Short mmCIF file of N, CA, C and O in Angstrom, two decimals:
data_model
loop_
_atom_site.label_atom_id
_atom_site.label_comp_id
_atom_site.label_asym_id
_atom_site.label_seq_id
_atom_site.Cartn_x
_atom_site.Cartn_y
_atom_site.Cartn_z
N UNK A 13 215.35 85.94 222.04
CA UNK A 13 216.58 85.21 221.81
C UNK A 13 216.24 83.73 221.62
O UNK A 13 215.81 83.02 222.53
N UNK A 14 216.51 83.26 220.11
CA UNK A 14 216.95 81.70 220.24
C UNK A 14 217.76 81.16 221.28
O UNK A 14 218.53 82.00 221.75
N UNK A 15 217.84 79.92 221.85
CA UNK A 15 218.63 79.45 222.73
C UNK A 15 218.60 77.51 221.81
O UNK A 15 217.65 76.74 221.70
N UNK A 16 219.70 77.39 221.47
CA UNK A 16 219.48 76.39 220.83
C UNK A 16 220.92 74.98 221.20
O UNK A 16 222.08 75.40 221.21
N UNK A 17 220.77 73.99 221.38
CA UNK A 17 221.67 73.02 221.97
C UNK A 17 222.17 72.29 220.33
O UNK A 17 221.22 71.88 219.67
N UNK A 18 223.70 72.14 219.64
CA UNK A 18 223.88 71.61 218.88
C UNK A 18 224.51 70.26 219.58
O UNK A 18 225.53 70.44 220.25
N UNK A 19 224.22 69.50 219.51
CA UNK A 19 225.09 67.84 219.70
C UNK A 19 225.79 67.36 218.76
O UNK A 19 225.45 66.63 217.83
N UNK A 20 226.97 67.85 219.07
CA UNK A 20 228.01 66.92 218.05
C UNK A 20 228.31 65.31 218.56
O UNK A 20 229.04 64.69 217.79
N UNK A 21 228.10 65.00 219.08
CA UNK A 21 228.19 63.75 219.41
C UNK A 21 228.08 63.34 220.58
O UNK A 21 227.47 64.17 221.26
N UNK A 22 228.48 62.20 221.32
CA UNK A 22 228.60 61.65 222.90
C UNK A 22 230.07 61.94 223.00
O UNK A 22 230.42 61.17 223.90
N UNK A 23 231.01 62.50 222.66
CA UNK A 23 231.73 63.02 223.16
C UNK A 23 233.04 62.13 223.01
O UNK A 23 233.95 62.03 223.84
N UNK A 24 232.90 61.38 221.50
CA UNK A 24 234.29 60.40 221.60
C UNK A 24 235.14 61.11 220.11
O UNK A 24 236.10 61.81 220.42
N UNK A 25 235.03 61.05 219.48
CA UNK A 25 235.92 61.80 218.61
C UNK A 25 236.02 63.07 217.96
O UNK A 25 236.88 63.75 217.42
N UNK A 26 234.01 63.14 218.40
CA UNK A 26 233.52 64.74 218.26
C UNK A 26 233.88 65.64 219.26
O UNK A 26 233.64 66.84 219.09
N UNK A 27 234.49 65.19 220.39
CA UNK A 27 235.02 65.97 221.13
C UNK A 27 236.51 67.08 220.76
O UNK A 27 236.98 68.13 221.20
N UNK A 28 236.74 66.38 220.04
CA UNK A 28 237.76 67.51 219.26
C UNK A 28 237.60 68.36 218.73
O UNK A 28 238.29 69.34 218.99
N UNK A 29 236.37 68.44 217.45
CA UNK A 29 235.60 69.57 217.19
C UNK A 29 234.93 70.12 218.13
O UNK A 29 234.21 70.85 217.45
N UNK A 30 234.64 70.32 219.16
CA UNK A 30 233.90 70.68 220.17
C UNK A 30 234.82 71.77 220.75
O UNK A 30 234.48 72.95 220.90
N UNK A 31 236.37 71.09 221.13
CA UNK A 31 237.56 71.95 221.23
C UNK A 31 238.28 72.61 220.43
O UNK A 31 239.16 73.39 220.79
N UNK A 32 237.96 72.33 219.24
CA UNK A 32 238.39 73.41 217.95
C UNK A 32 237.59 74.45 217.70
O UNK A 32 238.07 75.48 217.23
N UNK A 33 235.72 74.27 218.10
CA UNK A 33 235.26 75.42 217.47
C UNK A 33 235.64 76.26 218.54
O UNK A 33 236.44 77.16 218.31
N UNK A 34 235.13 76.08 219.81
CA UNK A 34 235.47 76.75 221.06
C UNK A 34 237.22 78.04 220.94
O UNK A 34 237.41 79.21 221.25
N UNK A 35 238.22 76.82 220.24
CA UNK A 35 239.08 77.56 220.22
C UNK A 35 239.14 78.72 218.91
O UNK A 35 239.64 79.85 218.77
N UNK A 36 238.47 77.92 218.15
CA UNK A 36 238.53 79.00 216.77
C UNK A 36 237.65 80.30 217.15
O UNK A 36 237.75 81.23 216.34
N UNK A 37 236.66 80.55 218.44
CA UNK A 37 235.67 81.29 218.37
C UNK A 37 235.96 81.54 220.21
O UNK A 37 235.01 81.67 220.98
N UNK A 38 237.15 81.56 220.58
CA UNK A 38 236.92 82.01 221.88
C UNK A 38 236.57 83.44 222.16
O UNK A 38 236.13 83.75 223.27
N UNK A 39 236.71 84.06 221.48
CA UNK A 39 236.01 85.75 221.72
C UNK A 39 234.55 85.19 221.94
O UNK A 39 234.06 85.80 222.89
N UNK A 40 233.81 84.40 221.51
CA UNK A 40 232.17 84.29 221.75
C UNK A 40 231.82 83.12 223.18
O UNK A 40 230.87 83.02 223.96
N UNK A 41 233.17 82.33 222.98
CA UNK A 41 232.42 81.83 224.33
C UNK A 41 232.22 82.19 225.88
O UNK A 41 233.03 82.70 226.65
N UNK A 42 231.49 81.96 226.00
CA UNK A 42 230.49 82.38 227.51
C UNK A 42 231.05 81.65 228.57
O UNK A 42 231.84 82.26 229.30
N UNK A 43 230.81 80.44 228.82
CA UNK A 43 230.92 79.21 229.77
C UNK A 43 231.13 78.38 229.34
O UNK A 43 231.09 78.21 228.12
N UNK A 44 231.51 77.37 230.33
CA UNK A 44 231.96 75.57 229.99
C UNK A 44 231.70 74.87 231.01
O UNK A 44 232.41 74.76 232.01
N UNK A 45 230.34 74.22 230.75
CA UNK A 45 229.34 73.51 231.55
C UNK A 45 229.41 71.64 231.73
O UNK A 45 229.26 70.98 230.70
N UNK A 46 229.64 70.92 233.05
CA UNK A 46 230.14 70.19 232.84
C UNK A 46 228.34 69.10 233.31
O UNK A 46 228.18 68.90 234.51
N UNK A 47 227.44 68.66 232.50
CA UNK A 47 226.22 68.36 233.04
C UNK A 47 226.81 66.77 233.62
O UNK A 47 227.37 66.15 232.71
N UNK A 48 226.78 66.09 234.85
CA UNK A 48 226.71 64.82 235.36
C UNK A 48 225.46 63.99 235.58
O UNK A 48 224.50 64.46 236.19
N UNK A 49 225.48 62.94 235.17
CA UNK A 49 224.00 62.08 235.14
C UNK A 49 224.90 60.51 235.73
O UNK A 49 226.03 60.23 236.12
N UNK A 50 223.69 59.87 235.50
CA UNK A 50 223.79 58.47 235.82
C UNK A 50 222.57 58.10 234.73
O UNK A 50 221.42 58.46 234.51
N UNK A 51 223.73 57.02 234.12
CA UNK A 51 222.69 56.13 232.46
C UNK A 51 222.98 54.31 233.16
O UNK A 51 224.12 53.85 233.17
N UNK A 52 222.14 53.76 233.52
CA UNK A 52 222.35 52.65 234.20
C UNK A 52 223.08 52.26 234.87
O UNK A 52 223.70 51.23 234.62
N UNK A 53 223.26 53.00 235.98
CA UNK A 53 224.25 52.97 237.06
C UNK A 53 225.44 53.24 236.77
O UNK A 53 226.36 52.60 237.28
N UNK A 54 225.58 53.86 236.21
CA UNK A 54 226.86 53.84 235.80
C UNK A 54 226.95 55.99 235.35
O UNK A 54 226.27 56.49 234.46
N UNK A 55 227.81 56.69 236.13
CA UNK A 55 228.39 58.20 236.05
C UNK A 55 228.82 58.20 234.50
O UNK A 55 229.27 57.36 233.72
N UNK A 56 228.54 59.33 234.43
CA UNK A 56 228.71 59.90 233.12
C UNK A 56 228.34 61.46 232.73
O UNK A 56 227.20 61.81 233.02
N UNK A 57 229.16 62.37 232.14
CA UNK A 57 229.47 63.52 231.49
C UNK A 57 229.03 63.98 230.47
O UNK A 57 229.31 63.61 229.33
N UNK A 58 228.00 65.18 230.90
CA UNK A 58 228.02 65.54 229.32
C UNK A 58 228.73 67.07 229.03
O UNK A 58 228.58 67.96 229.88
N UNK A 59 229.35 67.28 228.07
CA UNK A 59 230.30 69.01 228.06
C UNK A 59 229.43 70.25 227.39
O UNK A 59 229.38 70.20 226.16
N UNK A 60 229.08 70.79 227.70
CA UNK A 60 228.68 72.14 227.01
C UNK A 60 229.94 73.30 226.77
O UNK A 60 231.02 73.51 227.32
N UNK A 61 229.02 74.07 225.42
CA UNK A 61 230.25 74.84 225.63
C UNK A 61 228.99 76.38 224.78
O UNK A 61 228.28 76.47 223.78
N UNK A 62 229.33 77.16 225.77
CA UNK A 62 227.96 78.34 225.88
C UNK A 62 228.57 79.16 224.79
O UNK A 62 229.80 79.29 224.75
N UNK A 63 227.59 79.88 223.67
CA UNK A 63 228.41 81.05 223.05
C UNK A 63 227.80 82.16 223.40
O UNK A 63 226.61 82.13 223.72
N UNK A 64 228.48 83.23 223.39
CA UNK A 64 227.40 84.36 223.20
C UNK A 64 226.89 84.23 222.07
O UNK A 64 227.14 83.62 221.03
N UNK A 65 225.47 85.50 222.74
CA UNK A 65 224.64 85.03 221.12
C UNK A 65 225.14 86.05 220.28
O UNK A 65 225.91 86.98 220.51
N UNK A 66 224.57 85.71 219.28
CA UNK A 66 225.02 86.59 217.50
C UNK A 66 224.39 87.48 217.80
O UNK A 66 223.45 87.57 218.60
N UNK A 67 225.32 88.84 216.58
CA UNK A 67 224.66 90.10 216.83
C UNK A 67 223.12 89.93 215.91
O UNK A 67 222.00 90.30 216.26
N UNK A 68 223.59 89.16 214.46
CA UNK A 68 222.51 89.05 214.08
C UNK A 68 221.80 87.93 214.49
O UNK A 68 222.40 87.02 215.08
N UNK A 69 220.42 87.86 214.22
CA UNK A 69 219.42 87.03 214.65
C UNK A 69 219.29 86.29 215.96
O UNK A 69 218.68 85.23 216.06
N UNK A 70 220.05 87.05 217.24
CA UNK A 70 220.15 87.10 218.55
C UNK A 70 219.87 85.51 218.85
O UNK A 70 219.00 85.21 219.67
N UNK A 71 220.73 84.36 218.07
CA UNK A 71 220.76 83.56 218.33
C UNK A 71 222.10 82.77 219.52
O UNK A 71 223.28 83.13 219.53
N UNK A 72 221.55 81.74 220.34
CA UNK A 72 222.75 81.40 221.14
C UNK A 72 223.12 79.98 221.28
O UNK A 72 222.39 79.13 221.78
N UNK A 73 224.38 79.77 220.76
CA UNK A 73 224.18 78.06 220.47
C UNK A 73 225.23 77.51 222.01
O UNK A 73 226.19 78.05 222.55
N UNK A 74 224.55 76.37 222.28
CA UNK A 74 224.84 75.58 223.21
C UNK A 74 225.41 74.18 222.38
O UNK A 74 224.71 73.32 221.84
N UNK A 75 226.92 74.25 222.45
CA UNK A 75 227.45 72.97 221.63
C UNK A 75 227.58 71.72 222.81
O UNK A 75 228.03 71.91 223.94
N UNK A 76 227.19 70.69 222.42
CA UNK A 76 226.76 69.68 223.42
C UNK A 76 227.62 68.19 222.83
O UNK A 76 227.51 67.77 221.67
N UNK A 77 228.37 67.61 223.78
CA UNK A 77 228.58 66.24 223.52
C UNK A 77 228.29 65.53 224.84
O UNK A 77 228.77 65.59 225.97
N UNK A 78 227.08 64.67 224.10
CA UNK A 78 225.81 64.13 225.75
C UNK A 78 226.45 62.76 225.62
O UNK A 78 226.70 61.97 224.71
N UNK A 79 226.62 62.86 227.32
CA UNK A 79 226.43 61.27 227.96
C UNK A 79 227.31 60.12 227.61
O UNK A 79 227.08 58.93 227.83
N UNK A 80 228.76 60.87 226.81
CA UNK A 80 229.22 59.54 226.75
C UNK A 80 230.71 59.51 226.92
O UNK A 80 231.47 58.83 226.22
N UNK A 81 231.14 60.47 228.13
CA UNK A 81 231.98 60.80 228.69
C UNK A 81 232.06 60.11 230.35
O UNK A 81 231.23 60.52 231.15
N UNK A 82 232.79 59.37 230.67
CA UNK A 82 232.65 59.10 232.04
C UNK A 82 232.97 60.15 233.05
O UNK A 82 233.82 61.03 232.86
N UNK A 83 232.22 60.00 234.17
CA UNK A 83 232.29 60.79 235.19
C UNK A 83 233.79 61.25 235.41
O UNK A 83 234.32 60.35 236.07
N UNK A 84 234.61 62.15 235.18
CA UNK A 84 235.51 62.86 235.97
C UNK A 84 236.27 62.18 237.16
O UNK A 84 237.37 61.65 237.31
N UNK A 85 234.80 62.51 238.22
CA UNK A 85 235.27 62.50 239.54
C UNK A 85 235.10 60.86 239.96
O UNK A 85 235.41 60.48 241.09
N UNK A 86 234.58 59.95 238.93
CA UNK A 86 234.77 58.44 238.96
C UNK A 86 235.83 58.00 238.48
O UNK A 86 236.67 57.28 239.02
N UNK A 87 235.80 58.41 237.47
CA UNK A 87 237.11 57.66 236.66
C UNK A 87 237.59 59.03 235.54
O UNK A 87 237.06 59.53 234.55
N UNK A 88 239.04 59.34 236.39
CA UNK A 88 239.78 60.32 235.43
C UNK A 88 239.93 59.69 234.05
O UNK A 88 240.14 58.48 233.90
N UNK A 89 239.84 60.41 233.24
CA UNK A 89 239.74 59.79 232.07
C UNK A 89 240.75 61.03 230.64
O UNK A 89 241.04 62.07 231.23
N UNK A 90 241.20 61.07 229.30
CA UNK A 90 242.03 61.88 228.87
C UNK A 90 240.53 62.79 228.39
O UNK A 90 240.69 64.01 228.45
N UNK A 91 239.01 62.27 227.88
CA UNK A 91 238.65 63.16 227.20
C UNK A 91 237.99 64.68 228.39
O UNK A 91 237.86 65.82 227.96
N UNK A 92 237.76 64.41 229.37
CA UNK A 92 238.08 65.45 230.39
C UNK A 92 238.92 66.27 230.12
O UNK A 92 238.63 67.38 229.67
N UNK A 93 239.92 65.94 230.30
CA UNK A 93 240.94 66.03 230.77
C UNK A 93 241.39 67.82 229.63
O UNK A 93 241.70 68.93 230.07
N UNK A 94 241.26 67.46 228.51
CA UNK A 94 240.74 68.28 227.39
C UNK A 94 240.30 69.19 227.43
O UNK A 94 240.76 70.23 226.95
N UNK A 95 239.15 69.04 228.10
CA UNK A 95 238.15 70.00 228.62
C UNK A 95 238.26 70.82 229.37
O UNK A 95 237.72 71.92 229.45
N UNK A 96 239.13 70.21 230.13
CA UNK A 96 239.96 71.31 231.37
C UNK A 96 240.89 72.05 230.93
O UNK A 96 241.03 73.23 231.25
N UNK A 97 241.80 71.30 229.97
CA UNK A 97 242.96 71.64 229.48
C UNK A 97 242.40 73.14 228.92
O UNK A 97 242.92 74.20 229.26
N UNK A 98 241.21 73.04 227.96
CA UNK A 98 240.35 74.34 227.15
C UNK A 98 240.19 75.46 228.27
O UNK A 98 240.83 76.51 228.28
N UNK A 99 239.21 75.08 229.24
CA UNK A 99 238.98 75.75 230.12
C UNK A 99 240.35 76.85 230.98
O UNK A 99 240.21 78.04 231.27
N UNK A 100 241.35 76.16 231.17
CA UNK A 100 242.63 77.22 231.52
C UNK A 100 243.03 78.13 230.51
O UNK A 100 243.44 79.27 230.73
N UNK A 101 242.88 77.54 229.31
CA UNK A 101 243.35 78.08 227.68
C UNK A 101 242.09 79.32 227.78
O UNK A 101 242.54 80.46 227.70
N UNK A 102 241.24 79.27 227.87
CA UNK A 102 240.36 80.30 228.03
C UNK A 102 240.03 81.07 229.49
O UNK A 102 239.18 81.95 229.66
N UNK A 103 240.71 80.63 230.24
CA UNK A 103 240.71 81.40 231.62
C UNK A 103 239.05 81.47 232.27
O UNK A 103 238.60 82.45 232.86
N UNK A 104 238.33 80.25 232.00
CA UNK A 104 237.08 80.24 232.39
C UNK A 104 237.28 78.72 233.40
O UNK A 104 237.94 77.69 233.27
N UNK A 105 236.17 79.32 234.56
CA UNK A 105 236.02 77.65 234.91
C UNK A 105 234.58 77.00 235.09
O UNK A 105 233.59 77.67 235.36
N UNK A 106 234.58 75.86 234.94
CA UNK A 106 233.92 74.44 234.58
C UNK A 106 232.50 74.82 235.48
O UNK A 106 232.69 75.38 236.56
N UNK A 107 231.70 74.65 235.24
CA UNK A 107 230.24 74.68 236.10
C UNK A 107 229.91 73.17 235.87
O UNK A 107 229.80 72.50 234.85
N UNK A 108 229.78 72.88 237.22
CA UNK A 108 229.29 71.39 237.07
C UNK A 108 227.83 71.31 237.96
O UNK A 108 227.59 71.76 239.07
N UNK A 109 226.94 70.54 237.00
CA UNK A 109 225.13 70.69 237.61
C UNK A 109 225.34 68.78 237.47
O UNK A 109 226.13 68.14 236.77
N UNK A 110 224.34 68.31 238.39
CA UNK A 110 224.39 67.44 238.22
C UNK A 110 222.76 67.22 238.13
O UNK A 110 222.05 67.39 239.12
N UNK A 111 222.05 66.69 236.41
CA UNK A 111 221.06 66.40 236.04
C UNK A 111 220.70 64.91 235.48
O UNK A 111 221.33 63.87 235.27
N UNK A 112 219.45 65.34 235.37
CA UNK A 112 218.79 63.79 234.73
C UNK A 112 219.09 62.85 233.62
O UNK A 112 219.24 63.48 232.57
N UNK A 113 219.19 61.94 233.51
CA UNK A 113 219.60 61.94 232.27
C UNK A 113 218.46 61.66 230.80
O UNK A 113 217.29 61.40 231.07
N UNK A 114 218.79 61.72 229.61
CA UNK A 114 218.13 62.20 228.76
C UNK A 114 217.10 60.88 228.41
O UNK A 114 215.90 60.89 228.15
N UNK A 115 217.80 60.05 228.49
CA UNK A 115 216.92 58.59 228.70
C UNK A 115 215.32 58.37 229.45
O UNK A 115 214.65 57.34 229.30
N UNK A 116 214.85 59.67 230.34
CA UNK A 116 214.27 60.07 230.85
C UNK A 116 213.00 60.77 230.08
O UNK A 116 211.85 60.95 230.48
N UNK A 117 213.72 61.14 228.68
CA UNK A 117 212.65 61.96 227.94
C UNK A 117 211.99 61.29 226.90
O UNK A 117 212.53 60.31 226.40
N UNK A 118 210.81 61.72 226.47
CA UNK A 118 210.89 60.65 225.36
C UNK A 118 211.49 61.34 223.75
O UNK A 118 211.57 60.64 222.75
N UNK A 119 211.81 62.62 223.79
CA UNK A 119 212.29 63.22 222.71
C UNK A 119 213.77 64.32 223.15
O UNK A 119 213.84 65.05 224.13
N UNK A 120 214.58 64.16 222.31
CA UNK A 120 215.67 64.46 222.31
C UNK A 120 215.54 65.83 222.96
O UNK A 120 215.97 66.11 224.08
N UNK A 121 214.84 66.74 222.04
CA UNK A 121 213.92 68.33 222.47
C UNK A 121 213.38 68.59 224.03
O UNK A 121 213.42 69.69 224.58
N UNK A 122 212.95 67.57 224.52
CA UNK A 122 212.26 67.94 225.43
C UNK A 122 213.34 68.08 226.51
O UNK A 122 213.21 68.79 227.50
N UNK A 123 214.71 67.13 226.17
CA UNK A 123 215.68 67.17 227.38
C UNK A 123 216.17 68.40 227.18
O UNK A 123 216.48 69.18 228.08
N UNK A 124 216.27 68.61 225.89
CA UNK A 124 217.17 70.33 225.66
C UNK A 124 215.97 70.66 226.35
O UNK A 124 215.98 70.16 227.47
N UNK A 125 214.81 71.40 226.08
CA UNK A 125 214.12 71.60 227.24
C UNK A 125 214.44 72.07 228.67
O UNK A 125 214.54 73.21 229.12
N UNK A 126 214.54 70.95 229.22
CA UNK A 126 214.86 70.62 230.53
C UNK A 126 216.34 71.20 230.75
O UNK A 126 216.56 71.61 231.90
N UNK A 127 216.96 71.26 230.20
CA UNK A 127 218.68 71.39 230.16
C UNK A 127 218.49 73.19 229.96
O UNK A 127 219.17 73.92 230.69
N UNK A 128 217.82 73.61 229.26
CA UNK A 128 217.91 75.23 228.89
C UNK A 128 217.27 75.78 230.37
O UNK A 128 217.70 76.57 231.21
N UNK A 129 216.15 75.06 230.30
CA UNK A 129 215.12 75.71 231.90
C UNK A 129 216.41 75.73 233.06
O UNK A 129 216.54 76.68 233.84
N UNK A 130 217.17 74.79 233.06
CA UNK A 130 218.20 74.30 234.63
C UNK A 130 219.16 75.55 234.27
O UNK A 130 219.54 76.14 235.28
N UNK A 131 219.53 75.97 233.31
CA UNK A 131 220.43 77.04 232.76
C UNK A 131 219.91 78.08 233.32
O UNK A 131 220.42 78.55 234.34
N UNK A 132 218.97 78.54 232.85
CA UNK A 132 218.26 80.35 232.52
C UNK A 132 218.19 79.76 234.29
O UNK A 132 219.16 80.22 234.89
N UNK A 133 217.37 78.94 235.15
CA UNK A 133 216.70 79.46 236.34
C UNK A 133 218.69 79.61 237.29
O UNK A 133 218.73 80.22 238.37
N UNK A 134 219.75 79.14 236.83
CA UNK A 134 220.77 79.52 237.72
C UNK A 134 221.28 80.73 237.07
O UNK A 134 222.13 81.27 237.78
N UNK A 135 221.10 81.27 236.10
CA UNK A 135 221.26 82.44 235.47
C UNK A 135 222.79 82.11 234.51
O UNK A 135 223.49 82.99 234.00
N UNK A 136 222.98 80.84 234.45
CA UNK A 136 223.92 80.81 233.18
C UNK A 136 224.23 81.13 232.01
O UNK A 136 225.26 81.47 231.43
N UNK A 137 222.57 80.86 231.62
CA UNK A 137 222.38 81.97 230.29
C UNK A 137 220.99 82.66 230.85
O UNK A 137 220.26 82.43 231.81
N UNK A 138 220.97 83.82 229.58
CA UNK A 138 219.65 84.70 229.85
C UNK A 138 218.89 84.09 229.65
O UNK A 138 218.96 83.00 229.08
N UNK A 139 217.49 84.86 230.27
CA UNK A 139 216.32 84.35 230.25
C UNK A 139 215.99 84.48 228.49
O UNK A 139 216.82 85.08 227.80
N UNK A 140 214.97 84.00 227.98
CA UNK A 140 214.00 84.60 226.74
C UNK A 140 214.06 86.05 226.75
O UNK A 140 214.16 86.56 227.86
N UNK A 141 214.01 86.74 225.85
CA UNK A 141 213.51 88.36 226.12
C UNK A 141 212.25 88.37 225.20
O UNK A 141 211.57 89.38 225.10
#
């Protein structure tokens, strides 16, 4: 199985597409992952949104808007808020991990990386087969 992270953005206007594909394709989604970091002191959100994978080419996309969402539980904010709103609309709830942030890596890849490994070892998504 591919396991692959798409980033539509930090999460300011691409966050709407994020909530449109989700809604156009809720038969495939899995989970709605809420990753928390700290980017210079300062809390911040990033949203996942898990699909199942395809029948063909047993691929599984992880749609991502990194790091530019404020913390939730710091400062309520509307683009959350969204997110939650999705999350009841789909009768799923929010997994919140609180990780590193990507600033940490020196390539974009290596944080997906790091972000897929923190997944598969809590069993959010499958392992590789």
């Amino acid at each position: 199985m591919i396991q692959r992270f798409i980033e539509l953005g930090e999460g300011y206007s691409d966050i709407y597409e994020l909530i449109e594909t989700a809604k156009a394709n809720q038969h495939r989604v899995s989970r709605l992952i809420a990753l928390h970091t700290k980017l210079e002191e300062k809390a911040f959100t990033s949203i996942v949104v898990v699909m199942q994978p395809t029948t063909m080419g047993d691929f599984q996309a992880l749609y991502l808007c990194r790091e530019g969402i404020p913390n939730p539980s710091i400062k309520a904010n509307k683009r959350y808020q969204l997110f939650e709103e999705l999350a009841a609309s789909l009768q799923l709830n929010i997994i919140a991990i609180d990780v590193k942030p990507s600033t940490m890596f020196n390539e974009k890849e290596l944080y997906h990386q790091y972000l897929i490994g923190i997944l598969r070892l809590n069993h959010f998504i499958p392992p590789m087969r």
